[in-house]
PDB file of C-alpha atoms and ligand atoms in Angstrom:
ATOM      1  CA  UNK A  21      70.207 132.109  82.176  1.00 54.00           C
ATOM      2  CA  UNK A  22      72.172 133.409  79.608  1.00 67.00           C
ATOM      3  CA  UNK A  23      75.517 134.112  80.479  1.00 86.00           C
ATOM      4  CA  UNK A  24      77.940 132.506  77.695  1.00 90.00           C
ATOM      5  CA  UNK A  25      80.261 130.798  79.524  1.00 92.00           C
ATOM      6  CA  UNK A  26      80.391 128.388  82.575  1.00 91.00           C
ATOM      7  CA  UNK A  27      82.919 127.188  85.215  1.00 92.00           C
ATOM      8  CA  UNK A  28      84.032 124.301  85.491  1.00 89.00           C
ATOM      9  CA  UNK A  29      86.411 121.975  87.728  1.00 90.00           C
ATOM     10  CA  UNK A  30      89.578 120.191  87.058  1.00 87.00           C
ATOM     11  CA  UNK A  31      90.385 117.246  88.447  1.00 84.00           C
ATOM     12  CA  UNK A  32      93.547 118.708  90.719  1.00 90.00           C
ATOM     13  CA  UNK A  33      91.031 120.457  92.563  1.00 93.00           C
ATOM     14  CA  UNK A  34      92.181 120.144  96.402  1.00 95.00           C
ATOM     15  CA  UNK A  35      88.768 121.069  97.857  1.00 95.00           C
ATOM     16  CA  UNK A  36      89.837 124.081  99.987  1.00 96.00           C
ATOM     17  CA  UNK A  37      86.456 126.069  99.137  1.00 95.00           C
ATOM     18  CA  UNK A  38      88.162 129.569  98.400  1.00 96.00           C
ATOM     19  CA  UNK A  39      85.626 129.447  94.872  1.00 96.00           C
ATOM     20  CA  UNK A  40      82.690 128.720  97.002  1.00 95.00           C
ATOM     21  CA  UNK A  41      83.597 131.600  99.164  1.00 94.00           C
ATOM     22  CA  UNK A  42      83.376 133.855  96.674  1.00 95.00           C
ATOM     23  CA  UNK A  43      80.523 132.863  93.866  1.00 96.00           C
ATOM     24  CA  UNK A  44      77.963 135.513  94.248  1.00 95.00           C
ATOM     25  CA  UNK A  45      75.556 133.045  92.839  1.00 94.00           C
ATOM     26  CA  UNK A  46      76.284 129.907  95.774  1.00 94.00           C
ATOM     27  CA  UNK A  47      77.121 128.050  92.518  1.00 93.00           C
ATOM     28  CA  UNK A  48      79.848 126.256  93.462  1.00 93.00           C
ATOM     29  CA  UNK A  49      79.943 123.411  96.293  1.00 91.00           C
ATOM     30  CA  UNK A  50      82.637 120.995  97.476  1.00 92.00           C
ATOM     31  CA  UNK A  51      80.738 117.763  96.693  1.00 87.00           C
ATOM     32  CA  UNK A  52      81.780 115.294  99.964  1.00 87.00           C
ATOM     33  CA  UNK A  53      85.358 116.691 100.907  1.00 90.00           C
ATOM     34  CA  UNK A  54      86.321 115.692  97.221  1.00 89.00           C
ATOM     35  CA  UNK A  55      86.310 118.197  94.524  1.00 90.00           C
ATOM     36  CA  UNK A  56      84.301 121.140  94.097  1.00 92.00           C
ATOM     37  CA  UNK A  57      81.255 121.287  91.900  1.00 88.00           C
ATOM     38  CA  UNK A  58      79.793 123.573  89.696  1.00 89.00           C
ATOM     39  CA  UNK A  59      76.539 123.939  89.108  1.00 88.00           C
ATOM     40  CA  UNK A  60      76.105 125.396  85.602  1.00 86.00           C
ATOM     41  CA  UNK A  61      72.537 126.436  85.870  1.00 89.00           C
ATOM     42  CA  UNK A  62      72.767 128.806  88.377  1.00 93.00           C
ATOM     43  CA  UNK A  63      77.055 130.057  87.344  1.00 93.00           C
ATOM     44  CA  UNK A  64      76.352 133.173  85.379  1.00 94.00           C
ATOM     45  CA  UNK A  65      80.606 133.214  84.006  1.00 94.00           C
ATOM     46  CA  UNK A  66      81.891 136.217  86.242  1.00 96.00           C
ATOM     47  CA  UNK A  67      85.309 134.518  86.857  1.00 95.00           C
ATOM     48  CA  UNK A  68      85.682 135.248  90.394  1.00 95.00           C
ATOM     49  CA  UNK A  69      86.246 131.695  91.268  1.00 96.00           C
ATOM     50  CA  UNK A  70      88.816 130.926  88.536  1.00 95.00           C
ATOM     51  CA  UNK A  71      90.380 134.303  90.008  1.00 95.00           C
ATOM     52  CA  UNK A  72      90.829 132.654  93.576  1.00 95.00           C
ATOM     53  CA  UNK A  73      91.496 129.234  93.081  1.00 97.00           C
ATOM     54  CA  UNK A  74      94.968 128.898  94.221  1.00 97.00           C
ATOM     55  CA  UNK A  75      94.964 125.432  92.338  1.00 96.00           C
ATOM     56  CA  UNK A  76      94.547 127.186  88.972  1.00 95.00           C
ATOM     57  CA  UNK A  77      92.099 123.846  88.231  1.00 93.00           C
ATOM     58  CA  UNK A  78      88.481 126.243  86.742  1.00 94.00           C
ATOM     59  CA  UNK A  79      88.145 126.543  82.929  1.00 91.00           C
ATOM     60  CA  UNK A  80      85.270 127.918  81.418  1.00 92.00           C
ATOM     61  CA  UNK A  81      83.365 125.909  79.003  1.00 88.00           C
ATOM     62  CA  UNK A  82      81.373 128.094  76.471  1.00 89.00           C
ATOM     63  CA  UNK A  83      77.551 127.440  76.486  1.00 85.00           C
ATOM     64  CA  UNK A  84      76.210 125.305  73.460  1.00 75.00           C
ATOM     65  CA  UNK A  85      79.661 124.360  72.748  1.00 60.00           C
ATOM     66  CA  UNK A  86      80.025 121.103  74.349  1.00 50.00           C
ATOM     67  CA  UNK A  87      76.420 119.786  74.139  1.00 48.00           C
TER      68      UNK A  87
ATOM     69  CA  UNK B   7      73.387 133.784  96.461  1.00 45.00           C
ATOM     70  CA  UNK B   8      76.499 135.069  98.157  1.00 48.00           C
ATOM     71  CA  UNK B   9      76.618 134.222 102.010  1.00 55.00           C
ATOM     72  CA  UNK B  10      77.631 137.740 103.118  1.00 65.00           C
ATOM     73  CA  UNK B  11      76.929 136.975 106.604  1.00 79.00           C
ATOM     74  CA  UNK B  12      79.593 136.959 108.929  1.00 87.00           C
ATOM     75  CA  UNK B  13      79.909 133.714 111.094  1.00 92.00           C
ATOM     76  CA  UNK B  14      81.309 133.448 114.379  1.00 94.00           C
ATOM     77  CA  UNK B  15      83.786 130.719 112.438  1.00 93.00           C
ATOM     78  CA  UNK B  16      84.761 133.565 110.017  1.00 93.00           C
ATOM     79  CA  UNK B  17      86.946 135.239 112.989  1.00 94.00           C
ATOM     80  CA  UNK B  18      88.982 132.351 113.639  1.00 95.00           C
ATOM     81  CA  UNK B  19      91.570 133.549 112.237  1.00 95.00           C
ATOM     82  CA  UNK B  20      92.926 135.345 114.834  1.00 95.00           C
ATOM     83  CA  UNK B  21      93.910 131.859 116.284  1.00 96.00           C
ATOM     84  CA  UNK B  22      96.710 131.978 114.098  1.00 96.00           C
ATOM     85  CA  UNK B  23      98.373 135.123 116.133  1.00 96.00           C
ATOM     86  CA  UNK B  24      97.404 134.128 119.560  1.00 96.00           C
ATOM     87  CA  UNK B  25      98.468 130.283 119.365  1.00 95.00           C
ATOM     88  CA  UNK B  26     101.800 131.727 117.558  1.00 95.00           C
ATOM     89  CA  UNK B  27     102.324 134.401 120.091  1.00 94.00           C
ATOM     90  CA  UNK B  28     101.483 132.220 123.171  1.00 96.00           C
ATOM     91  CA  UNK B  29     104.328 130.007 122.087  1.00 93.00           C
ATOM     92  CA  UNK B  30     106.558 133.225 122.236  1.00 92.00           C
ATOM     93  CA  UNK B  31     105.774 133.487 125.918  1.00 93.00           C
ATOM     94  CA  UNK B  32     105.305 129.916 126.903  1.00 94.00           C
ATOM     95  CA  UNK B  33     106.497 126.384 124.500  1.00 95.00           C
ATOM     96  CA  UNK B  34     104.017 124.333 126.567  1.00 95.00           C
ATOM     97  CA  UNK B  35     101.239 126.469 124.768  1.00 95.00           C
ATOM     98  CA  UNK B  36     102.532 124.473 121.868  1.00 95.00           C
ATOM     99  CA  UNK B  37     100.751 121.306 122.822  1.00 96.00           C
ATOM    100  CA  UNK B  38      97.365 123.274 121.756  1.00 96.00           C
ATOM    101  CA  UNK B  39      98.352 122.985 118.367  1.00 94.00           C
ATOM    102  CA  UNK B  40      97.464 119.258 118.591  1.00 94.00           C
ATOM    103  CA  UNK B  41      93.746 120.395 118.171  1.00 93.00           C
ATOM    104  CA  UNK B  42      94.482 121.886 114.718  1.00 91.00           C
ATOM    105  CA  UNK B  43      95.426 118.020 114.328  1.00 91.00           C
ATOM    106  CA  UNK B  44      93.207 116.331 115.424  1.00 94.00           C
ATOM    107  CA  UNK B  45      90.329 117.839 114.487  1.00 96.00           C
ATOM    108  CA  UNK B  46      90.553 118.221 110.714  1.00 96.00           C
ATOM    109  CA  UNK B  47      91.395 114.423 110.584  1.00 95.00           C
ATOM    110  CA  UNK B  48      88.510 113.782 113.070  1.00 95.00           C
ATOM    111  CA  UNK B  49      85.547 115.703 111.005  1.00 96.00           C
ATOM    112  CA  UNK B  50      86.733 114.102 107.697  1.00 94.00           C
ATOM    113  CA  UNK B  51      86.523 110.382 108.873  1.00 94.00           C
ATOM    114  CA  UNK B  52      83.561 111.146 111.116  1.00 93.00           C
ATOM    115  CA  UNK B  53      81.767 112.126 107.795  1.00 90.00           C
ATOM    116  CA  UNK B  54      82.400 116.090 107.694  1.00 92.00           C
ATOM    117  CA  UNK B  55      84.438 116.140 104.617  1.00 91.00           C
ATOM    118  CA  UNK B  56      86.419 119.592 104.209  1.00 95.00           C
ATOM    119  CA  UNK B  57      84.164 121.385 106.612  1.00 94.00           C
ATOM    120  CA  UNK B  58      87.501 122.027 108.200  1.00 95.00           C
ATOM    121  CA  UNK B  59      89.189 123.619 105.438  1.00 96.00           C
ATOM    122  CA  UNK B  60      86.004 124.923 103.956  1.00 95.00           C
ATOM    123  CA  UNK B  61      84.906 126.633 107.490  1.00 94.00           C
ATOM    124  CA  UNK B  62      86.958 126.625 110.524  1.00 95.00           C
ATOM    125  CA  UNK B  63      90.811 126.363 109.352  1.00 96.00           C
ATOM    126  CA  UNK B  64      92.566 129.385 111.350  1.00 96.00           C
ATOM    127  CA  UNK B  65      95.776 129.304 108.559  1.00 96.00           C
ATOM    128  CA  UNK B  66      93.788 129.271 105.445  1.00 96.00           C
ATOM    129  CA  UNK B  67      91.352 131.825 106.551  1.00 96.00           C
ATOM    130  CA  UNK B  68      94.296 134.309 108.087  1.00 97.00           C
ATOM    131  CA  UNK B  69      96.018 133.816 105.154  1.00 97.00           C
ATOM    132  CA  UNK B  70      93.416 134.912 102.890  1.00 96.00           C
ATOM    133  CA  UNK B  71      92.572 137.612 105.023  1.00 96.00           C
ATOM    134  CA  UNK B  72      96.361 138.581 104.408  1.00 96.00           C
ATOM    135  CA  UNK B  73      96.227 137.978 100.809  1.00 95.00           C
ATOM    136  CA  UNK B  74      92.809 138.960 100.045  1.00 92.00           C
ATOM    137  CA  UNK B  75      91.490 141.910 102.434  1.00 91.00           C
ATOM    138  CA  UNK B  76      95.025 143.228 103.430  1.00 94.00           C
ATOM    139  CA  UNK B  77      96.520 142.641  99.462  1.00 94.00           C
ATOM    140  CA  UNK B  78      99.521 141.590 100.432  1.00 95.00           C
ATOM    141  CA  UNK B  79      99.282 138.968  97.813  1.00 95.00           C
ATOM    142  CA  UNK B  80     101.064 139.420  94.792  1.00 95.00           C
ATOM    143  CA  UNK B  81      98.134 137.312  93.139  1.00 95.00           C
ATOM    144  CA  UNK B  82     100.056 135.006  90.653  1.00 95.00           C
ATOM    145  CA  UNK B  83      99.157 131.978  89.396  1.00 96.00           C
ATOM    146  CA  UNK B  84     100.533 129.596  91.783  1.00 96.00           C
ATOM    147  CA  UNK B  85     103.462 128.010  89.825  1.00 96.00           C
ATOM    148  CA  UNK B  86     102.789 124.640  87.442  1.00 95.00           C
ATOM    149  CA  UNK B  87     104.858 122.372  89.502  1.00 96.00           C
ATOM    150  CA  UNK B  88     104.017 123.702  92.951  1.00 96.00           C
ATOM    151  CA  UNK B  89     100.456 122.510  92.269  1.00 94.00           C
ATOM    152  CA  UNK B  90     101.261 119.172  90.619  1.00 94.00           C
ATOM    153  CA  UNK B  91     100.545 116.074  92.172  1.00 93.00           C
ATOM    154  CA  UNK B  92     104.359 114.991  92.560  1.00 96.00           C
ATOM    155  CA  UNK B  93     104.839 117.916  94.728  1.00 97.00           C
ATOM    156  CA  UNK B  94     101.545 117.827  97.534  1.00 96.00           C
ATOM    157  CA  UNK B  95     102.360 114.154  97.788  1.00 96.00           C
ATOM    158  CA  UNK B  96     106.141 114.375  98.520  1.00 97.00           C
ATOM    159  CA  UNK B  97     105.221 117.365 100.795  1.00 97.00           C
ATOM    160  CA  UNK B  98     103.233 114.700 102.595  1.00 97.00           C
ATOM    161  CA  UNK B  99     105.820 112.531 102.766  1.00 97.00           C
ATOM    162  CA  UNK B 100     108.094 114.891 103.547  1.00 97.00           C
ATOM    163  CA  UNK B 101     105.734 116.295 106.343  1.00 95.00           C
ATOM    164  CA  UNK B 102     105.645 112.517 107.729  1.00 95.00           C
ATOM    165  CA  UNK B 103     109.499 111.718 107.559  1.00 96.00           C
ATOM    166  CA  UNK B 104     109.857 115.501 109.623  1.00 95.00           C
ATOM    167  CA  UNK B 105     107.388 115.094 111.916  1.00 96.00           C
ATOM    168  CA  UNK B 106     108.466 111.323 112.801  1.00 96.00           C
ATOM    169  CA  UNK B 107     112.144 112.453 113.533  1.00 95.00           C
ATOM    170  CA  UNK B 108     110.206 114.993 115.777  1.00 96.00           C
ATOM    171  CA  UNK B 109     108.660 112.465 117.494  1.00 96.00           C
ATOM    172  CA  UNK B 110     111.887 110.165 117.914  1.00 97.00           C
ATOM    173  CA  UNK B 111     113.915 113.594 119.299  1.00 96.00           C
ATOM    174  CA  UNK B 112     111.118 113.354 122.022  1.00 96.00           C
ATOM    175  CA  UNK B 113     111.623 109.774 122.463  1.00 97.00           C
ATOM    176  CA  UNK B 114     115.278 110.219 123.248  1.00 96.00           C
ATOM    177  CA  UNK B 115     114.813 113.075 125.298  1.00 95.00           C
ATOM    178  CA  UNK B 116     112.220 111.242 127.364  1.00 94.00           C
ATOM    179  CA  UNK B 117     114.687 108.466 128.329  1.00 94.00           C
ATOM    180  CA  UNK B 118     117.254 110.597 128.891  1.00 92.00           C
ATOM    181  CA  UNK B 119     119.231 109.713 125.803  1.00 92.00           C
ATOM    182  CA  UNK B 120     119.683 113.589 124.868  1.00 92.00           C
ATOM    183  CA  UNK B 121     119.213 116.842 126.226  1.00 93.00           C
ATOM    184  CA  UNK B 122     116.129 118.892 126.157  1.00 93.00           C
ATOM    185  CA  UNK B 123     116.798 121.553 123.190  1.00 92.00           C
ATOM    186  CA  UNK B 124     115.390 124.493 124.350  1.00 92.00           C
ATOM    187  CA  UNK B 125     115.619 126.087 120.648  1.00 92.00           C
ATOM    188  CA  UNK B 126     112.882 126.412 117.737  1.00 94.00           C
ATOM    189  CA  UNK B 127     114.083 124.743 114.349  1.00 93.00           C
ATOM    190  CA  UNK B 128     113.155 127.000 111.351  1.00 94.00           C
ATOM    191  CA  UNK B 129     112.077 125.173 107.585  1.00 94.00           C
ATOM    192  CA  UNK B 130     113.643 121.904 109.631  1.00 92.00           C
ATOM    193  CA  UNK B 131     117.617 123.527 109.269  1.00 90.00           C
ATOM    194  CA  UNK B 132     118.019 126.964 111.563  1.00 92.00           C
ATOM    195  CA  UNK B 133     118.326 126.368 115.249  1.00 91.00           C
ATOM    196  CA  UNK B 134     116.609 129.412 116.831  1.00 91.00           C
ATOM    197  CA  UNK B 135     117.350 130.088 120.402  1.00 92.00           C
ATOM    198  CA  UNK B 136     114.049 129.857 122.525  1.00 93.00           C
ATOM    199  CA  UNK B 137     115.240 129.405 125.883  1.00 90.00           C
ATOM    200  CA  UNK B 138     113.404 132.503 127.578  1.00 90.00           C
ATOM    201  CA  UNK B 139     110.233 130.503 127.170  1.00 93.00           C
ATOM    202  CA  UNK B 140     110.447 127.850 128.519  1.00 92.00           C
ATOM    203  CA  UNK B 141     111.035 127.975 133.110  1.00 88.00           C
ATOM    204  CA  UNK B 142     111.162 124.533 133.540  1.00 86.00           C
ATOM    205  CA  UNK B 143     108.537 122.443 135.522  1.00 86.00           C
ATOM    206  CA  UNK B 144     107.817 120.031 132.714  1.00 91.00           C
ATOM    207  CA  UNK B 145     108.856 116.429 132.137  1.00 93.00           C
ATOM    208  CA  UNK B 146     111.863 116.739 129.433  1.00 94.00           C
ATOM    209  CA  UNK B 147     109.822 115.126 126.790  1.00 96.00           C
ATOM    210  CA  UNK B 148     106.811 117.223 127.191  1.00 96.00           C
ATOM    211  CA  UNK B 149     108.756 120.531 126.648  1.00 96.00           C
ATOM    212  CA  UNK B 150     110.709 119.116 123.912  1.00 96.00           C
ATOM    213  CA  UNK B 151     107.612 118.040 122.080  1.00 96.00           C
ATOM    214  CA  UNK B 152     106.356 121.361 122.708  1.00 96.00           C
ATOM    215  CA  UNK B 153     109.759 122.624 121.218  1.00 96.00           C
ATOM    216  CA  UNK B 154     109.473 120.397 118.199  1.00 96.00           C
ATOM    217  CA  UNK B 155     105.663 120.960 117.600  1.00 96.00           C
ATOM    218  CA  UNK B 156     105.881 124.676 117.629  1.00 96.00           C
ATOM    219  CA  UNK B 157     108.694 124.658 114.773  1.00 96.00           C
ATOM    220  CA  UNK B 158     106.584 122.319 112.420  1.00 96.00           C
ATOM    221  CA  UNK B 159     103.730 124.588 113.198  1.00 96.00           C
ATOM    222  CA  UNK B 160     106.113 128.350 112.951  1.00 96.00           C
ATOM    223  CA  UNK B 161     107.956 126.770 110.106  1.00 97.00           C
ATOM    224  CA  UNK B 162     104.315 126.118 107.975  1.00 96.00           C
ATOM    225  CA  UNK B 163     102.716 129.515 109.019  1.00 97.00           C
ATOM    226  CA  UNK B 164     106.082 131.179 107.398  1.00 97.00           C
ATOM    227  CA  UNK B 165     105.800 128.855 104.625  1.00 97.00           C
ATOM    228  CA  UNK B 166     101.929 129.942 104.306  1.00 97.00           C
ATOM    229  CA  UNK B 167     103.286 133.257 104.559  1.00 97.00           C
ATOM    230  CA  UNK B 168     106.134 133.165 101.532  1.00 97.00           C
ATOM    231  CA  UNK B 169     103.946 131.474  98.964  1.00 97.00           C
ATOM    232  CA  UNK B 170     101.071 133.979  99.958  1.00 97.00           C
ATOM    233  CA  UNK B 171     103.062 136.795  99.057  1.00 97.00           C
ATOM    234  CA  UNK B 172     104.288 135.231  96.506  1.00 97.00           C
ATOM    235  CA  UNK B 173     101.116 133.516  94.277  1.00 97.00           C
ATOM    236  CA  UNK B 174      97.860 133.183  95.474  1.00 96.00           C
ATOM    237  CA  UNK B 175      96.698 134.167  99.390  1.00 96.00           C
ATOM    238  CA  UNK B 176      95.690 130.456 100.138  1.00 97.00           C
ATOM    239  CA  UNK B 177      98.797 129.200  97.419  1.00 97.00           C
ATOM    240  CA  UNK B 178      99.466 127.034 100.867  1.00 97.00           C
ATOM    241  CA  UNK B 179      96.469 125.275 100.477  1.00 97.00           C
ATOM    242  CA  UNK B 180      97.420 123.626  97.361  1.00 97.00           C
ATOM    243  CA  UNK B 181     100.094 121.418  98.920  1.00 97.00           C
ATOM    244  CA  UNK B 182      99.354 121.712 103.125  1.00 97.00           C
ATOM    245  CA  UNK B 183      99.512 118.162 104.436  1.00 97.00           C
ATOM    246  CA  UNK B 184      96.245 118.305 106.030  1.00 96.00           C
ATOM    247  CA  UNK B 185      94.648 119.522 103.530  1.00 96.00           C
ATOM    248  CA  UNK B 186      95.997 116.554 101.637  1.00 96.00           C
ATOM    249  CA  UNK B 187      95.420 114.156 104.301  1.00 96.00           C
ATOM    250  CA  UNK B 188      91.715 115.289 104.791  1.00 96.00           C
ATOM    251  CA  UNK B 189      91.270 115.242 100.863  1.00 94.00           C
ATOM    252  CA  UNK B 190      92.323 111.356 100.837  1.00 93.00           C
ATOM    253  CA  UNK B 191      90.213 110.538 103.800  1.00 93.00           C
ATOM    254  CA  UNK B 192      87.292 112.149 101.941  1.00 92.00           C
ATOM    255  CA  UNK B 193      87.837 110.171  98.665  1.00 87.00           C
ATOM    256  CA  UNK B 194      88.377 106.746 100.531  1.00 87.00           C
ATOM    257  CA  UNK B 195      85.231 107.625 102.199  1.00 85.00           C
ATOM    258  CA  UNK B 196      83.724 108.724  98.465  1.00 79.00           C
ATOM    259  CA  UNK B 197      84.541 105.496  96.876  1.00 63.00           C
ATOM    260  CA  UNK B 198      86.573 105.680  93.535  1.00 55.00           C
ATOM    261  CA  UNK B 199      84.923 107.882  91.089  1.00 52.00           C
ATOM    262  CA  UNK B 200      84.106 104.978  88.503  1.00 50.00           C
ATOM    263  CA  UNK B 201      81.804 103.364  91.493  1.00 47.00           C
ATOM    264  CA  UNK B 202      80.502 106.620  92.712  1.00 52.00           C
ATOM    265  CA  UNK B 203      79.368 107.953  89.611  1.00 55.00           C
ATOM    266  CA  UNK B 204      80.337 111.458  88.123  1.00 62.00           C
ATOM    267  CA  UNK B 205      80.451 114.417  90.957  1.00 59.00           C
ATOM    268  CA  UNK B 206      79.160 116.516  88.808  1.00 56.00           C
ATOM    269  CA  UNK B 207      81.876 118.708  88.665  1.00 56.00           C
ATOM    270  CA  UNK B 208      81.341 119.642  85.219  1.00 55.00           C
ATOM    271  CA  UNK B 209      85.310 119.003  85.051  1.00 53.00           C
ATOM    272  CA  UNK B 210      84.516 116.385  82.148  1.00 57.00           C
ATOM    273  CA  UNK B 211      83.800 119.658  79.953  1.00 55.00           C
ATOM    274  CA  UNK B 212      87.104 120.542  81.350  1.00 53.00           C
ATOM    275  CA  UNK B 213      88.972 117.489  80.393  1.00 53.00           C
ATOM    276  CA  UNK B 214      88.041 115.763  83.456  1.00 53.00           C
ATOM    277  CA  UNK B 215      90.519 112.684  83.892  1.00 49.00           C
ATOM    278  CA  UNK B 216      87.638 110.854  86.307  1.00 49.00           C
ATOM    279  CA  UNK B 217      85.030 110.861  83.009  1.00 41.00           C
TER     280      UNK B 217
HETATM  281  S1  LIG C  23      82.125 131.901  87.367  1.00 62.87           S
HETATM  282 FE1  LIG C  23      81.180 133.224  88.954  1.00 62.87          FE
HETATM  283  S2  LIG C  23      79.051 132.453  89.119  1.00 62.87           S
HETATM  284 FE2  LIG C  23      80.231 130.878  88.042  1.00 62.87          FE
HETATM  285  S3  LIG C  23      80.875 129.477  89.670  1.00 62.87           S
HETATM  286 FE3  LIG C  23      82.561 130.953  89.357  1.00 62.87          FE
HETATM  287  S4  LIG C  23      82.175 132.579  90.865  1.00 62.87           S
HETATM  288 FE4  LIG C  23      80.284 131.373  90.682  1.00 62.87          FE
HETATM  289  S1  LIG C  24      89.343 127.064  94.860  1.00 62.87           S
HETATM  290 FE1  LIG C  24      90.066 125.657  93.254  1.00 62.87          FE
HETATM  291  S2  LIG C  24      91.126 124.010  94.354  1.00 62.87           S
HETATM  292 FE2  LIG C  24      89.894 125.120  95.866  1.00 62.87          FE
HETATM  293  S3  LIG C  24      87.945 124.005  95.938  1.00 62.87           S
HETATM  294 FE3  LIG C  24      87.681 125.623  94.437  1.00 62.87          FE
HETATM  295  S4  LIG C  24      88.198 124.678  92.476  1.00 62.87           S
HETATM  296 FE4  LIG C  24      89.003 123.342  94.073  1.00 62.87          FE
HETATM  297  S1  LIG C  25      94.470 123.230 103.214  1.00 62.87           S
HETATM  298 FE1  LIG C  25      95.480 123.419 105.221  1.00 62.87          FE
HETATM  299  S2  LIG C  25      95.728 125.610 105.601  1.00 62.87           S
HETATM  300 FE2  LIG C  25      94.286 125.356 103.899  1.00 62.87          FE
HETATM  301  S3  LIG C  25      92.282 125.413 104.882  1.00 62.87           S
HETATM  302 FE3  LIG C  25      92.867 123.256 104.756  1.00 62.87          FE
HETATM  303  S4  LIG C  25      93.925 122.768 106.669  1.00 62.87           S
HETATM  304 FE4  LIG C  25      93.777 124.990 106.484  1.00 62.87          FE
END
C-alpha cells in the first residue's frame, strides 16, 4: 500500500477498457459503460494504463497530496 | 490481479480478416456486418454498457493486436484535437450524414431510379472497381447496400489502420461512432453525473469537470 502515486481518470475518458486490460492489479473498471474507474487502494502507480490509453485522459495524483 | 486467461472472446479478432476478405469474394457477405451494428447498440440499451467494446469488439481488439503484440504502432500520443470532443462528435455526425446518403443510394437503386454500382467507395471519395464480386442473383438494392455497407465498413478498418500506425493501436477508439454511440446510450442510461453521484473515478483529483 505504498506506492506514491495513483491513477486517475479524466473526464474525456471514452470507456474502451484498453487500461483495464492491462492493470496487473484489476484496478481499473469501466463503471456502467461510462468512464473508467480507478480504484486507488489496490493501483500500486506502474503507469501501464496511462501508457495505453489512446484518450491520453490518466494523470497520476501523488499520495497525501490531495487529501 | 491481471486476467491472463485467454477467453474464447479474446480471438475475435480474426473476424476482422474473414468478414473483410469474404467481401473480396462475395459483396452480399457484406450484409453480416449489420451484426457489428446491431449488437453493440443492443447490449448497451439492454443494460450491458461497453461490454462490447470492453470484450467482444473484433476492430478494437485486431487493432491492438496490430499495435500492441505485432508493434506496428508508432505509440504516440494520439494528437490533442483528434481526441477532443468537437472532433468524436462531428465524426458522428459525419458518420450519420455518410451512412444516410448510403441508405438513400439504395433507395434509388431499389426503385430503379439509378443503376446498381458495382464499385467500393474508399474514405467516401475513390470509386474502386468491385465488379468480380458480385454474379448477380440479388435484388438491385440488396447488392447495392451490400456495396455501400462494405465501403463504410473497408473505409473505417483503413482508417483504424492509419491512426494505429500512426498514435496509439486503439487511437480509433477515441473517435469510432459506435463507440460514441454506445458511450451516450450508457450515460442516458447512467443519469447525469450530478444525480448519480460521483463514479468514483478519482478524475476529481484529476480535475474532474463532473465534481
Ligand atoms: S497505474 Fe498500474 S496499477 Fe494503477 S491503475 Fe494503472 S495499470 Fe493499474
Ligand atoms: S484506456 Fe483511457 S479512454 Fe479507454 S477506458 Fe481507460 S481511461 Fe478511458
Ligand atoms: S470504440 Fe469502436 S472499434 Fe473500439 S472497441 Fe468500441 S466499437 Fe470497437
Amino acid at each position: 500500500m505504498a506506492s506514491k502515486r495513483y491513477a486517475a481518470v479524466g473526464r474525456d475518458c471514452v470507456a474502451c477498457g484498453c487500461c483495464v486490460k492491462v492493470c496487473p492489479k484489476g484496478a481499473i473498471s469501466v463503471w456502467r459503460g461510462v468512464i473508467a474507474r480507478v480504484d486507488s487502494e489496490l493501483c500500486i502507480g506502474c503507469g501501464k494504463c496511462e501508457r495505453e490509453c489512446p484518450a491520453g485522459v490518466i494523470t497520476f495524483v501523488q499520495r497525501g497530496s490531495a487529501e | 490481479m491481471k486476467n491472463t486467461a485467454k477467453h474464447w472472446y479474446d480471438y475475435l479478432w480474426i473476424v476482422t480478416p474473414i468478414y473483410l476478405g469474404l467481401g473480396f469474394f462475395n459483396i452480399l457477405f457484406a450484409w453480416l456486418g449489420m451484426i457489428f451494428f446491431c449488437l453493440p447498440l443492443l447490449i448497451s440499451i439492454f443494460g450491458g454498457g461497453k461490454l462490447y467494446c470492453n470484450r467482444y469488439c473484433d476492430r478494437g481488439q485486431f487493432l491492438g493486436l496490430l499495435g500492441g503484440r505485432l508493434r506496428l504502432s508508432a505509440n504516440r500520443p494520439t494528437p490533442r484535437w483528434m481526441r477532443s470532443r468537437a472532433f468524436r462528435y462531428g465524426f458522428l455526425i459525419f458518420f450519420f450524414v455518410m451512412f444516410f446518403q448510403m441508405l438513400w443510394t439504395t433507395y434509388l437503386v431499389g426503385s430503379s431510379a439509378r443503376n446498381l454500382g458495382e464499385f467500393v467507395k474508399l474514405f467516401w471519395m475513390f470509386k474502386v472497381p468491385w465488379h468480380w464480386a458480385y454474379g448477380g442473383g440479388a435484388a438491385p438494392w440488396v447488392a447495392q447496400f451490400a456495396f455501400g455497407f462494405y465501403s463504410i465498413m473497408l473505409t473505417s478498418t483503413l482508417i483504424g489502420l492509419i491512426v494505429m500506425a500512426l498514435f496509439k493501436p486503439r487511437s480509433w477508439c477515441v473517435f469510432c461512432p459506435m463507440g460514441t454511440m454506445t458511450q451516450l446510450i450508457c450515460r442516458l442510461r447512467a443519469g447525469k453525473p450530478e444525480e448519480s453521484g460521483c463514479a468514483a473515478c478519482s478524475g476529481c483529483k484529476g480535475g474532474c469537470g463532473n465534481a
